[in-house]
Amino acid sequence: MDRSTGLVWLRNDLRISDNPALAAACKESDAVIALYIHETDKGIRAPGGAARWWLHHSLTVLAKDLAELGISLMVESGKAGDVLADVIKNQSVGNVHWNRRYAPAEVAIDKEIKENLRKDELSVTSHPGNVLIEPWMIETGQGKPYSVFSPFWKTLRDKHIEQPLQKPRKLGDAIKAGNVDREYKAPKWSKKFDGVWATGEKAAHDALDHFLDQNLEDYPEGRNFPARDVTSRLSPHLRFGEISPRQVWHTALARTQSHHELRAPTDKFLSELAWRDFSYHQLFHRPDISSAPMQPKYSRMEWRTDAKALHAWEKGMTGIPIVDAGMRELWQTGYMHNRVRMLVASLLSKNLLIDWREGERWFWDCLVDSDMANNPASWQWVAGSGLDAAPYFRIFNPATQGERFDADGKYVREWVPEIKAMPDKWIHNPSGAPKDVLKAAGVELGTTYPRAIVDLKESRERALEAQKNL
Ligand code: FAD
């Protein structure tokens, strides 16, 4: 290899098409290598267990896709600056490209690395990252970051979203894919996801196509009902950049342009995608949204310590069926439906008054889509400490939410089979059911299924009081 070898440092962008860094490297050089680093730098949030499962499988697919183009994927671990320096020296690299990331600690690391490499007279270029629009390219009339979603969305939808880039050219004959297993450290429990998900760029586009063909029309209404399964399930693909948000944006618009009846559903879908950008906007402009409440008054909140309740919540044994169903779905599949995420987060941070950071950490470990921006921003939204948070008096009642959004109990029965014989009337509130109903359904509270660990009415009052006192 000569000095013209290009290096692409891949991070949250495990795809070939619409990858600005990869496209630029392939344009500039006739030989390109790709590098993924399991980073050990201070400030980098190590992926949780479920995300490590996804990462491994995604890298495996990517290595094959890159090999088809004549590009090898190296997977290393260590401090990013040290690993890059080694690879650059050993492979005679002349230019380096990456797509940006947005957490303040990551930005600082990238900046330092860029300065150091440039001192060594390397050409280093960063490109737009895994968002619709760079977080600093969108601001309020007063030139400030947005803190409320609706005006953010209003501005974003009128912005020009760049068209996706094509797949880069082939740089040579296909080669043998590199070994990504060396650094594989996913926990044993994540093995159960093997039959649940397909990873990689093709799987991401298949998921989008399936959604647009089958479910888009029902999305605005159907997205609230966990048993209907009409949402796109693109979140882990977006998290790892197997598909870019602008590919999702333009594919959805192009596909539905000539279908008048799909305009409103498309708009709703794209507005949800924009929530993701809004989370990244907050991540970029704040020091650390995963550890500090965005509304400072919430640092005075007197959270309860209740290890037993936290454990019951994590294991899906709270005795509140829709919450238990969600927590078990999470554990079994690495995913949870959005409405149920809101309900379980509300139960933890409001009814149980347990610090939202405990829940955020559990989600971080268990979700295949656990995301630096979306996870803490959503938790803070539910807990009330977020910028554009749910008002403090909005405390979901999981039993009535269940009756509304899982009226026939299909979702609960799938994940909490020990109460499946309960009649619809009581499926969301077995602790309130008459004895003969429980007996007929074979449910013995405290034995076959837990009694509710918290009284929803009383704990609601307690949460209101705690928040009012702030
Ligand atoms: P769809 O409804 O099909 O939406 C398409 C895409 O838009 C999603 O893939 C996602 O990227 C984005 N999106 C949709 N809803 C939201 C939202 N409310 N906020 C931000 N982006 C959204 N999402 C994550 O990607 N990672 C997380 O770690 C995460 N943690 C969450 C924690 C809590 C407590 C809550 C309430 C929500 C969390 N979300 C998270 C947001 C949301 O639940 C998921 O993005 C969504 O359920 C993913 O399913 P989907 O891809 O089928 O979504």
Short mmCIF file of C-alpha atoms and ligand atoms in Angstrom, two decimals:
data_model
loop_
_atom_site.label_atom_id
_atom_site.label_comp_id
_atom_site.label_asym_id
_atom_site.label_seq_id
_atom_site.Cartn_x
_atom_site.Cartn_y
_atom_site.Cartn_z
CA MET A 1 0.00 0.00 0.00
CA ASP A 2 1.13 3.53 -0.56
CA ARG A 3 0.42 6.86 1.10
CA SER A 4 -2.82 7.17 -0.78
CA THR A 5 -4.56 4.53 1.36
CA GLY A 6 -7.72 5.96 2.89
CA LEU A 7 -8.99 5.06 6.35
CA VAL A 8 -12.64 5.19 7.38
CA TRP A 9 -13.23 5.14 11.11
CA LEU A 10 -16.74 3.72 11.52
CA ARG A 11 -18.76 4.39 14.67
CA ASN A 12 -22.56 4.70 14.52
CA ASP A 13 -22.70 4.28 10.75
CA LEU A 14 -22.43 0.57 9.97
CA ARG A 15 -23.58 0.81 6.36
CA ILE A 16 -22.24 1.19 2.86
CA SER A 17 -24.79 3.37 1.10
CA ASP A 18 -25.28 6.97 2.17
CA ASN A 19 -22.12 6.84 4.24
CA PRO A 20 -20.43 10.22 3.61
CA ALA A 21 -17.09 9.20 5.17
CA LEU A 22 -16.87 5.96 3.20
CA ALA A 23 -17.96 7.69 -0.02
CA ALA A 24 -15.30 10.39 0.41
CA ALA A 25 -12.52 7.89 1.17
CA CYS A 26 -13.42 5.80 -1.89
CA LYS A 27 -13.39 8.92 -4.04
CA GLU A 28 -10.02 10.03 -2.75
CA SER A 29 -8.14 6.74 -2.67
CA ASP A 30 -7.84 3.54 -4.66
CA ALA A 31 -7.25 1.53 -1.52
CA VAL A 32 -9.42 1.98 1.56
CA ILE A 33 -9.54 0.22 4.89
CA ALA A 34 -12.36 0.46 7.38
CA LEU A 35 -11.81 0.41 11.12
CA TYR A 36 -14.17 -0.12 14.05
CA ILE A 37 -12.79 0.50 17.54
CA HIS A 38 -14.30 -0.80 20.78
CA GLU A 39 -13.29 2.36 22.55
CA THR A 40 -11.96 2.43 26.08
CA ASP A 41 -11.51 6.22 26.34
CA LYS A 42 -12.83 7.93 29.44
CA GLY A 43 -16.17 9.60 28.69
CA ILE A 44 -17.24 7.03 26.11
CA ARG A 45 -20.37 5.25 27.27
CA ALA A 46 -19.70 1.55 26.71
CA PRO A 47 -22.62 -0.15 24.93
CA GLY A 48 -24.89 -2.30 27.11
CA GLY A 49 -25.19 -6.08 26.81
CA ALA A 50 -28.01 -6.21 24.27
CA ALA A 51 -26.38 -3.52 22.12
CA ARG A 52 -23.14 -5.50 22.12
CA TRP A 53 -25.07 -8.46 20.68
CA TRP A 54 -26.39 -6.22 17.91
CA LEU A 55 -23.01 -4.64 17.29
CA HIS A 56 -21.30 -7.98 16.82
CA HIS A 57 -23.87 -9.21 14.30
CA SER A 58 -23.96 -5.90 12.51
CA LEU A 59 -20.17 -5.81 12.17
CA THR A 60 -20.23 -9.37 10.83
CA VAL A 61 -22.63 -8.37 8.05
CA LEU A 62 -20.77 -5.14 7.37
CA ALA A 63 -17.43 -6.93 7.03
CA LYS A 64 -18.98 -9.06 4.26
CA ASP A 65 -20.59 -6.09 2.52
CA LEU A 66 -17.31 -4.14 2.60
CA ALA A 67 -15.33 -7.17 1.39
CA GLU A 68 -17.53 -7.25 -1.73
CA LEU A 69 -16.21 -3.77 -2.51
CA GLY A 70 -12.62 -4.83 -1.91
CA ILE A 71 -12.45 -3.12 1.48
CA SER A 72 -11.38 -4.91 4.63
CA LEU A 73 -12.88 -4.14 8.03
CA MET A 74 -10.49 -4.16 10.99
CA VAL A 75 -11.96 -4.44 14.48
CA GLU A 76 -9.73 -3.33 17.35
CA SER A 77 -10.12 -2.18 20.91
CA GLY A 78 -8.34 0.46 23.00
CA LYS A 79 -8.07 4.21 23.20
CA ALA A 80 -9.20 5.55 19.86
CA GLY A 81 -6.22 7.88 19.38
CA ASP A 82 -3.70 5.09 20.06
CA VAL A 83 -5.45 2.54 17.84
CA LEU A 84 -5.73 5.02 14.99
CA ALA A 85 -2.06 5.98 15.29
CA ASP A 86 -1.03 2.31 15.09
CA VAL A 87 -3.23 1.53 12.11
CA ILE A 88 -2.15 4.67 10.28
CA LYS A 89 1.51 3.79 10.79
CA ASN A 90 1.22 0.12 9.93
CA GLN A 91 -1.01 0.55 6.89
CA SER A 92 0.60 3.69 5.41
CA VAL A 93 -2.61 5.68 5.58
CA GLY A 94 -2.67 9.10 3.91
CA ASN A 95 -6.20 10.31 4.63
CA VAL A 96 -8.74 9.67 7.37
CA HIS A 97 -12.52 10.12 7.28
CA TRP A 98 -15.29 9.73 9.81
CA ASN A 99 -18.92 10.74 10.27
CA ARG A 100 -19.56 12.98 13.26
CA ARG A 101 -21.02 11.98 16.61
CA TYR A 102 -22.60 14.37 19.05
CA ALA A 103 -22.21 13.61 22.76
CA PRO A 104 -19.97 16.32 24.25
CA ALA A 105 -17.35 13.79 25.44
CA GLU A 106 -17.24 12.18 21.99
CA VAL A 107 -16.94 15.54 20.29
CA ALA A 108 -13.98 16.41 22.54
CA ILE A 109 -12.21 13.10 21.78
CA ASP A 110 -12.73 13.49 18.03
CA LYS A 111 -11.46 17.06 18.13
CA GLU A 112 -8.29 16.10 19.96
CA ILE A 113 -7.62 13.18 17.62
CA LYS A 114 -8.18 15.37 14.60
CA GLU A 115 -5.72 17.99 15.86
CA ASN A 116 -3.08 15.36 16.63
CA LEU A 117 -3.41 13.65 13.25
CA ARG A 118 -3.25 16.95 11.43
CA LYS A 119 -0.03 17.78 13.27
CA ASP A 120 1.34 14.65 11.59
CA GLU A 121 0.26 16.14 8.27
CA LEU A 122 -2.48 13.66 7.63
CA SER A 123 -5.59 14.78 5.84
CA VAL A 124 -8.53 14.30 8.26
CA THR A 125 -12.14 15.05 7.34
CA SER A 126 -15.30 14.71 9.43
CA HIS A 127 -18.65 14.44 7.69
CA PRO A 128 -22.31 14.88 8.69
CA GLY A 129 -23.34 12.13 11.07
CA ASN A 130 -26.31 9.94 11.79
CA VAL A 131 -28.98 12.68 11.99
CA LEU A 132 -31.31 14.46 9.59
CA ILE A 133 -29.64 17.76 10.27
CA GLU A 134 -26.51 18.75 12.18
CA PRO A 135 -27.58 19.91 15.66
CA TRP A 136 -26.06 23.38 15.19
CA MET A 137 -27.81 23.94 11.86
CA ILE A 138 -31.18 24.40 13.49
CA GLU A 139 -31.92 27.12 16.04
CA THR A 140 -34.71 29.32 17.36
CA GLY A 141 -35.39 32.84 16.08
CA GLN A 142 -33.17 34.06 18.94
CA GLY A 143 -30.28 31.90 17.75
CA LYS A 144 -30.66 29.46 20.67
CA PRO A 145 -31.02 25.65 20.75
CA TYR A 146 -34.63 24.46 20.78
CA SER A 147 -36.07 23.26 24.04
CA VAL A 148 -39.60 22.49 22.79
CA PHE A 149 -40.33 19.84 20.18
CA SER A 150 -43.20 21.38 18.15
CA PRO A 151 -41.33 24.48 16.94
CA PHE A 152 -38.26 22.30 16.38
CA TRP A 153 -40.32 20.02 14.14
CA LYS A 154 -41.96 22.96 12.37
CA THR A 155 -38.53 24.33 11.47
CA LEU A 156 -37.02 20.95 10.62
CA ARG A 157 -39.75 19.90 8.19
CA ASP A 158 -39.11 23.06 6.13
CA LYS A 159 -35.35 22.52 6.00
CA HIS A 160 -33.67 20.96 3.02
CA ILE A 161 -32.77 17.41 4.02
CA GLU A 162 -29.86 16.25 1.85
CA GLN A 163 -30.53 13.40 -0.57
CA PRO A 164 -28.80 10.12 0.41
CA LEU A 165 -25.53 9.17 -1.32
CA GLN A 166 -25.16 6.11 -3.52
CA LYS A 167 -23.11 3.05 -2.68
CA PRO A 168 -19.40 3.73 -3.34
CA ARG A 169 -17.61 2.18 -6.33
CA LYS A 170 -15.86 -1.18 -6.08
CA LEU A 171 -12.20 -0.67 -5.31
CA GLY A 172 -11.07 -4.09 -6.46
CA ASP A 173 -12.04 -7.73 -6.51
CA ALA A 174 -14.02 -9.04 -3.59
CA ILE A 175 -11.81 -10.13 -0.70
CA LYS A 176 -12.31 -12.44 2.27
CA ALA A 177 -14.20 -10.70 5.09
CA GLY A 178 -12.11 -9.85 8.15
CA ASN A 179 -12.61 -11.46 11.54
CA VAL A 180 -14.86 -9.45 13.86
CA ASP A 181 -15.14 -12.13 16.56
CA ARG A 182 -11.94 -11.34 18.41
CA GLU A 183 -13.54 -8.52 20.38
CA TYR A 184 -16.95 -10.13 20.82
CA LYS A 185 -18.03 -9.64 24.40
CA ALA A 186 -21.84 -9.87 24.38
CA PRO A 187 -23.34 -11.52 27.48
CA LYS A 188 -24.68 -15.08 27.36
CA TRP A 189 -28.26 -13.92 27.95
CA SER A 190 -28.26 -11.99 24.67
CA LYS A 191 -27.98 -15.26 22.71
CA LYS A 192 -31.79 -15.46 22.80
CA PHE A 193 -31.96 -12.54 20.34
CA ASP A 194 -30.50 -14.77 17.62
CA GLY A 195 -33.90 -15.79 16.35
CA VAL A 196 -35.57 -12.43 16.94
CA TRP A 197 -33.69 -9.91 14.81
CA ALA A 198 -31.98 -9.66 11.43
CA THR A 199 -29.10 -7.17 11.51
CA GLY A 200 -27.26 -5.23 8.84
CA GLU A 201 -27.99 -2.79 6.05
CA LYS A 202 -30.19 -5.06 3.95
CA ALA A 203 -32.27 -6.05 6.97
CA ALA A 204 -32.74 -2.36 7.79
CA HIS A 205 -34.02 -1.56 4.30
CA ASP A 206 -36.25 -4.64 4.37
CA ALA A 207 -37.75 -3.42 7.66
CA LEU A 208 -38.42 0.01 6.16
CA ASP A 209 -39.98 -1.48 3.01
CA HIS A 210 -42.17 -3.81 5.04
CA PHE A 211 -43.33 -0.93 7.20
CA LEU A 212 -44.10 1.37 4.26
CA ASP A 213 -45.93 -1.37 2.36
CA GLN A 214 -47.90 -2.89 5.23
CA ASN A 215 -48.23 -0.56 8.17
CA LEU A 216 -47.79 3.11 7.32
CA GLU A 217 -51.47 3.79 6.73
CA ASP A 218 -52.42 2.51 10.18
CA TYR A 219 -49.42 4.15 11.88
CA PRO A 220 -50.96 7.34 13.37
CA GLU A 221 -53.60 5.36 15.28
CA GLY A 222 -52.14 1.85 15.41
CA ARG A 223 -48.78 2.95 16.86
CA ASN A 224 -50.44 3.29 20.26
CA PHE A 225 -51.48 -0.35 20.50
CA PRO A 226 -48.65 -2.66 21.52
CA ALA A 227 -50.27 -5.85 20.22
CA ARG A 228 -50.80 -4.44 16.73
CA ASP A 229 -47.13 -4.28 15.89
CA VAL A 230 -47.49 -1.57 13.24
CA THR A 231 -44.43 0.52 14.04
CA SER A 232 -41.33 0.26 11.88
CA ARG A 233 -38.94 -1.40 14.39
CA LEU A 234 -36.19 0.61 12.78
CA SER A 235 -34.77 1.85 16.08
CA PRO A 236 -31.82 -0.57 16.44
CA HIS A 237 -30.99 -0.18 12.74
CA LEU A 238 -30.96 3.60 13.17
CA ARG A 239 -29.02 3.34 16.41
CA PHE A 240 -26.16 1.53 14.66
CA GLY A 241 -26.50 3.48 11.44
CA GLU A 242 -27.38 0.48 9.30
CA ILE A 243 -29.76 2.89 7.62
CA SER A 244 -29.49 6.66 7.78
CA PRO A 245 -32.34 8.88 8.92
CA ARG A 246 -32.24 10.74 5.62
CA GLN A 247 -32.60 7.44 3.73
CA VAL A 248 -35.70 6.78 5.83
CA TRP A 249 -36.94 10.32 5.24
CA HIS A 250 -36.53 10.34 1.45
CA THR A 251 -37.66 6.75 0.90
CA ALA A 252 -40.86 7.40 2.84
CA LEU A 253 -41.55 10.65 0.97
CA ALA A 254 -40.79 9.21 -2.46
CA ARG A 255 -42.90 6.11 -1.85
CA THR A 256 -45.93 7.98 -0.63
CA GLN A 257 -45.79 11.10 -2.81
CA SER A 258 -48.41 9.98 -5.28
CA HIS A 259 -50.69 8.52 -2.59
CA HIS A 260 -52.76 11.34 -1.19
CA GLU A 261 -54.19 9.15 1.59
CA LEU A 262 -50.67 8.44 2.89
CA ARG A 263 -49.64 12.07 3.36
CA ALA A 264 -50.90 12.40 6.94
CA PRO A 265 -49.48 9.04 8.11
CA THR A 266 -46.13 9.88 6.47
CA ASP A 267 -46.08 13.22 8.24
CA LYS A 268 -46.75 11.52 11.57
CA PHE A 269 -44.03 8.95 10.96
CA LEU A 270 -41.48 11.58 9.97
CA SER A 271 -42.35 13.66 13.02
CA GLU A 272 -41.49 10.64 15.20
CA LEU A 273 -38.22 10.30 13.33
CA ALA A 274 -37.67 13.98 14.10
CA TRP A 275 -37.96 13.25 17.85
CA ARG A 276 -34.75 11.33 17.38
CA ASP A 277 -33.05 14.41 15.94
CA PHE A 278 -34.52 16.47 18.78
CA SER A 279 -32.87 14.09 21.27
CA TYR A 280 -29.53 14.52 19.47
CA HIS A 281 -30.05 18.29 19.50
CA GLN A 282 -30.38 18.10 23.29
CA LEU A 283 -27.43 15.71 23.63
CA PHE A 284 -25.19 18.04 21.66
CA HIS A 285 -26.10 21.19 23.54
CA ARG A 286 -26.01 19.81 27.10
CA PRO A 287 -23.07 18.51 29.12
CA ASP A 288 -24.54 15.09 30.06
CA ILE A 289 -28.18 14.25 29.64
CA SER A 290 -27.76 10.70 30.95
CA SER A 291 -26.66 11.81 34.40
CA ALA A 292 -27.97 15.33 35.05
CA PRO A 293 -31.60 16.44 35.03
CA MET A 294 -32.19 18.95 32.25
CA GLN A 295 -34.40 21.01 34.55
CA PRO A 296 -32.08 21.88 37.46
CA LYS A 297 -34.90 21.88 40.04
CA TYR A 298 -35.11 18.11 39.64
CA SER A 299 -31.72 17.75 41.30
CA ARG A 300 -33.59 18.53 44.54
CA MET A 301 -35.97 15.61 44.01
CA GLU A 302 -36.04 13.19 46.94
CA TRP A 303 -35.96 9.85 45.19
CA ARG A 304 -36.81 6.75 47.18
CA THR A 305 -34.37 3.90 47.61
CA ASP A 306 -36.29 0.66 47.24
CA ALA A 307 -34.13 -2.19 45.97
CA LYS A 308 -36.95 -4.72 46.22
CA ALA A 309 -39.33 -2.66 44.08
CA LEU A 310 -36.59 -1.87 41.57
CA HIS A 311 -35.81 -5.57 41.26
CA ALA A 312 -39.50 -6.44 40.78
CA TRP A 313 -39.74 -3.76 38.09
CA GLU A 314 -36.65 -5.04 36.26
CA LYS A 315 -37.89 -8.62 36.29
CA GLY A 316 -41.46 -7.85 35.26
CA MET A 317 -42.90 -8.93 38.60
CA THR A 318 -44.68 -5.78 39.79
CA GLY A 319 -48.16 -7.31 39.72
CA ILE A 320 -49.21 -4.62 37.23
CA PRO A 321 -49.74 -6.63 34.07
CA ILE A 322 -48.97 -4.17 31.27
CA VAL A 323 -45.79 -3.08 33.06
CA ASP A 324 -44.72 -6.68 33.59
CA ALA A 325 -45.53 -7.50 29.97
CA GLY A 326 -43.31 -4.64 28.78
CA MET A 327 -40.40 -5.51 31.04
CA ARG A 328 -40.56 -9.15 29.95
CA GLU A 329 -40.79 -8.18 26.27
CA LEU A 330 -37.66 -6.11 26.84
CA TRP A 331 -35.80 -8.96 28.50
CA GLN A 332 -36.83 -11.55 25.89
CA THR A 333 -36.39 -9.46 22.74
CA GLY A 334 -34.24 -6.42 23.57
CA TYR A 335 -37.14 -4.19 22.51
CA MET A 336 -40.25 -2.67 24.02
CA HIS A 337 -43.17 -0.91 22.38
CA ASN A 338 -43.05 2.90 22.77
CA ARG A 339 -46.30 3.29 24.69
CA VAL A 340 -45.29 0.57 27.11
CA ARG A 341 -41.86 2.20 27.54
CA MET A 342 -43.73 5.31 28.69
CA LEU A 343 -45.87 3.31 31.11
CA VAL A 344 -43.03 1.38 32.72
CA ALA A 345 -40.92 4.55 33.00
CA SER A 346 -43.80 6.43 34.56
CA LEU A 347 -44.44 3.66 37.10
CA LEU A 348 -40.77 3.66 38.13
CA SER A 349 -40.08 7.38 38.25
CA LYS A 350 -43.49 8.57 39.46
CA ASN A 351 -45.50 5.90 41.27
CA LEU A 352 -42.44 4.26 42.80
CA LEU A 353 -40.48 7.54 42.98
CA ILE A 354 -37.29 5.72 42.05
CA ASP A 355 -34.63 7.81 40.31
CA TRP A 356 -35.13 7.70 36.51
CA ARG A 357 -31.38 7.07 36.14
CA GLU A 358 -31.89 3.55 37.58
CA GLY A 359 -34.40 2.80 34.84
CA GLU A 360 -32.29 4.43 32.17
CA ARG A 361 -29.37 2.19 33.16
CA TRP A 362 -31.50 -0.97 32.96
CA PHE A 363 -32.81 0.04 29.55
CA TRP A 364 -29.27 0.86 28.47
CA ASP A 365 -28.20 -2.70 29.22
CA CYS A 366 -31.28 -4.49 27.89
CA LEU A 367 -32.35 -2.57 24.77
CA VAL A 368 -30.88 -3.47 21.40
CA ASP A 369 -31.66 0.12 20.39
CA SER A 370 -30.17 1.72 23.54
CA ASP A 371 -29.24 5.11 22.29
CA MET A 372 -27.00 7.84 23.75
CA ALA A 373 -29.58 10.50 22.94
CA ASN A 374 -32.99 8.85 22.77
CA ASN A 375 -32.74 6.82 25.95
CA PRO A 376 -31.86 9.54 28.49
CA ALA A 377 -33.94 12.18 26.69
CA SER A 378 -37.02 9.91 26.75
CA TRP A 379 -36.48 8.95 30.38
CA GLN A 380 -36.21 12.59 31.35
CA TRP A 381 -39.31 13.34 29.30
CA VAL A 382 -41.34 10.79 31.26
CA ALA A 383 -39.80 11.63 34.65
CA GLY A 384 -40.61 15.31 34.16
CA SER A 385 -37.03 16.60 34.30
CA GLY A 386 -36.63 16.86 30.52
CA LEU A 387 -36.81 20.10 28.60
CA ASP A 388 -40.09 19.53 26.81
CA ALA A 389 -41.22 17.01 29.40
CA ALA A 390 -44.64 15.57 30.11
CA PRO A 391 -46.27 17.94 32.65
CA TYR A 392 -45.69 16.84 36.24
CA PHE A 393 -49.34 16.03 36.78
CA ARG A 394 -49.38 13.58 33.89
CA ILE A 395 -48.92 10.29 35.67
CA PHE A 396 -50.04 7.41 33.55
CA ASN A 397 -52.38 4.95 35.19
CA PRO A 398 -51.09 1.65 33.73
CA ALA A 399 -54.33 -0.19 34.44
CA THR A 400 -56.54 2.28 32.57
CA GLN A 401 -53.90 2.66 29.84
CA GLY A 402 -53.95 -1.11 29.48
CA GLU A 403 -57.75 -1.13 29.23
CA ARG A 404 -57.54 1.52 26.54
CA PHE A 405 -54.61 0.33 24.43
CA ASP A 406 -54.75 -3.42 25.09
CA ALA A 407 -58.47 -3.80 25.61
CA ASP A 408 -58.59 -7.50 24.71
CA GLY A 409 -55.44 -8.17 26.77
CA LYS A 410 -53.63 -9.71 23.80
CA TYR A 411 -50.30 -8.05 24.62
CA VAL A 412 -50.47 -8.88 28.32
CA ARG A 413 -51.49 -12.48 27.68
CA GLU A 414 -48.53 -12.95 25.33
CA TRP A 415 -45.93 -11.86 27.91
CA VAL A 416 -47.64 -12.69 31.20
CA PRO A 417 -49.09 -16.13 30.46
CA GLU A 418 -49.72 -16.96 34.12
CA ILE A 419 -52.77 -14.65 34.08
CA LYS A 420 -53.97 -15.41 30.58
CA ALA A 421 -57.17 -17.06 31.81
CA MET A 422 -58.29 -13.84 33.54
CA PRO A 423 -61.36 -12.32 31.85
CA ASP A 424 -60.76 -9.12 29.80
CA LYS A 425 -62.47 -7.06 32.49
CA TRP A 426 -59.75 -7.89 35.04
CA ILE A 427 -56.75 -8.72 32.90
CA HIS A 428 -55.20 -5.31 33.61
CA ASN A 429 -56.03 -5.29 37.30
CA PRO A 430 -55.84 -8.76 38.82
CA SER A 431 -55.11 -7.29 42.27
CA GLY A 432 -58.55 -5.67 42.22
CA ALA A 433 -60.39 -8.75 40.95
CA PRO A 434 -62.96 -10.62 43.10
CA LYS A 435 -61.74 -13.87 44.67
CA ASP A 436 -64.00 -16.12 42.59
CA VAL A 437 -62.74 -14.54 39.36
CA LEU A 438 -59.14 -15.16 40.39
CA LYS A 439 -59.94 -18.72 41.40
CA ALA A 440 -61.70 -19.48 38.12
CA ALA A 441 -58.64 -18.18 36.24
CA GLY A 442 -56.25 -20.25 38.36
CA VAL A 443 -54.53 -17.13 39.70
CA GLU A 444 -53.35 -17.04 43.29
CA LEU A 445 -52.04 -13.57 44.08
CA GLY A 446 -48.67 -13.65 45.79
CA THR A 447 -48.10 -17.22 44.60
CA THR A 448 -48.74 -17.66 40.88
CA TYR A 449 -48.58 -13.92 40.15
CA PRO A 450 -47.51 -11.01 42.41
CA ARG A 451 -49.95 -8.72 44.15
CA ALA A 452 -49.48 -5.13 42.81
CA ILE A 453 -46.38 -3.73 44.55
CA VAL A 454 -47.81 -0.26 44.74
CA ASP A 455 -51.24 1.30 45.14
CA LEU A 456 -51.68 3.34 41.98
CA LYS A 457 -53.95 5.99 43.53
CA GLU A 458 -51.91 6.65 46.67
CA SER A 459 -48.59 6.62 44.86
CA ARG A 460 -49.96 9.08 42.34
CA GLU A 461 -50.76 11.53 45.14
CA ARG A 462 -47.30 11.00 46.64
CA ALA A 463 -45.64 11.73 43.28
CA LEU A 464 -47.74 14.87 42.75
CA GLU A 465 -46.77 16.11 46.18
CA ALA A 466 -43.05 15.37 45.64
CA GLN A 467 -43.04 17.23 42.33
CA LYS A 468 -45.09 20.16 43.60
CA ASN A 469 -42.56 20.62 46.41
CA LEU A 470 -39.78 21.23 43.91
P1 FAD B 1 -41.36 4.04 15.05
O1 FAD B 1 -42.59 4.52 15.70
O2 FAD B 1 -41.50 3.23 13.82
O3 FAD B 1 -40.48 5.34 14.76
C1 FAD B 1 -39.45 5.40 13.76
C2 FAD B 1 -38.18 5.90 14.38
O4 FAD B 1 -38.36 7.23 14.92
C3 FAD B 1 -37.71 5.08 15.57
O5 FAD B 1 -36.98 3.96 15.14
C4 FAD B 1 -36.87 6.07 16.35
O6 FAD B 1 -35.58 6.21 15.82
C5 FAD B 1 -37.63 7.37 16.13
N1 FAD B 1 -38.57 7.56 17.24
C6 FAD B 1 -39.84 7.13 17.34
N2 FAD B 1 -40.40 7.53 18.51
C7 FAD B 1 -39.45 8.24 19.15
C8 FAD B 1 -39.40 8.93 20.39
N3 FAD B 1 -40.46 8.99 21.22
N4 FAD B 1 -38.26 9.53 20.75
C9 FAD B 1 -37.17 9.51 19.94
N5 FAD B 1 -37.16 8.88 18.74
C10 FAD B 1 -38.27 8.25 18.35
N6 FAD B 1 -35.62 5.02 21.24
C11 FAD B 1 -34.40 4.60 20.83
O7 FAD B 1 -34.13 4.58 19.63
N7 FAD B 1 -33.46 4.21 21.73
C12 FAD B 1 -33.68 4.22 23.07
O8 FAD B 1 -32.78 3.90 23.86
C13 FAD B 1 -34.97 4.64 23.53
N8 FAD B 1 -35.27 4.63 24.85
C14 FAD B 1 -36.52 5.04 25.26
C15 FAD B 1 -36.82 5.07 26.63
C16 FAD B 1 -38.07 5.48 27.09
C17 FAD B 1 -38.36 5.53 28.56
C18 FAD B 1 -39.04 5.87 26.15
C19 FAD B 1 -40.40 6.32 26.60
C20 FAD B 1 -38.76 5.87 24.79
C21 FAD B 1 -37.50 5.46 24.32
N9 FAD B 1 -37.19 5.45 22.95
C22 FAD B 1 -35.93 5.04 22.55
C23 FAD B 1 -38.12 6.02 21.94
C24 FAD B 1 -39.10 5.04 21.28
O9 FAD B 1 -39.73 4.27 22.25
C25 FAD B 1 -38.42 4.12 20.28
O10 FAD B 1 -37.63 4.86 19.38
C26 FAD B 1 -39.46 3.35 19.45
O11 FAD B 1 -40.30 2.62 20.30
C27 FAD B 1 -38.76 2.43 18.49
O12 FAD B 1 -39.69 1.64 17.79
P2 FAD B 1 -39.87 1.82 16.23
O13 FAD B 1 -38.55 1.86 15.55
O14 FAD B 1 -40.84 0.80 15.79
O15 FAD B 1 -40.50 3.28 16.17
#
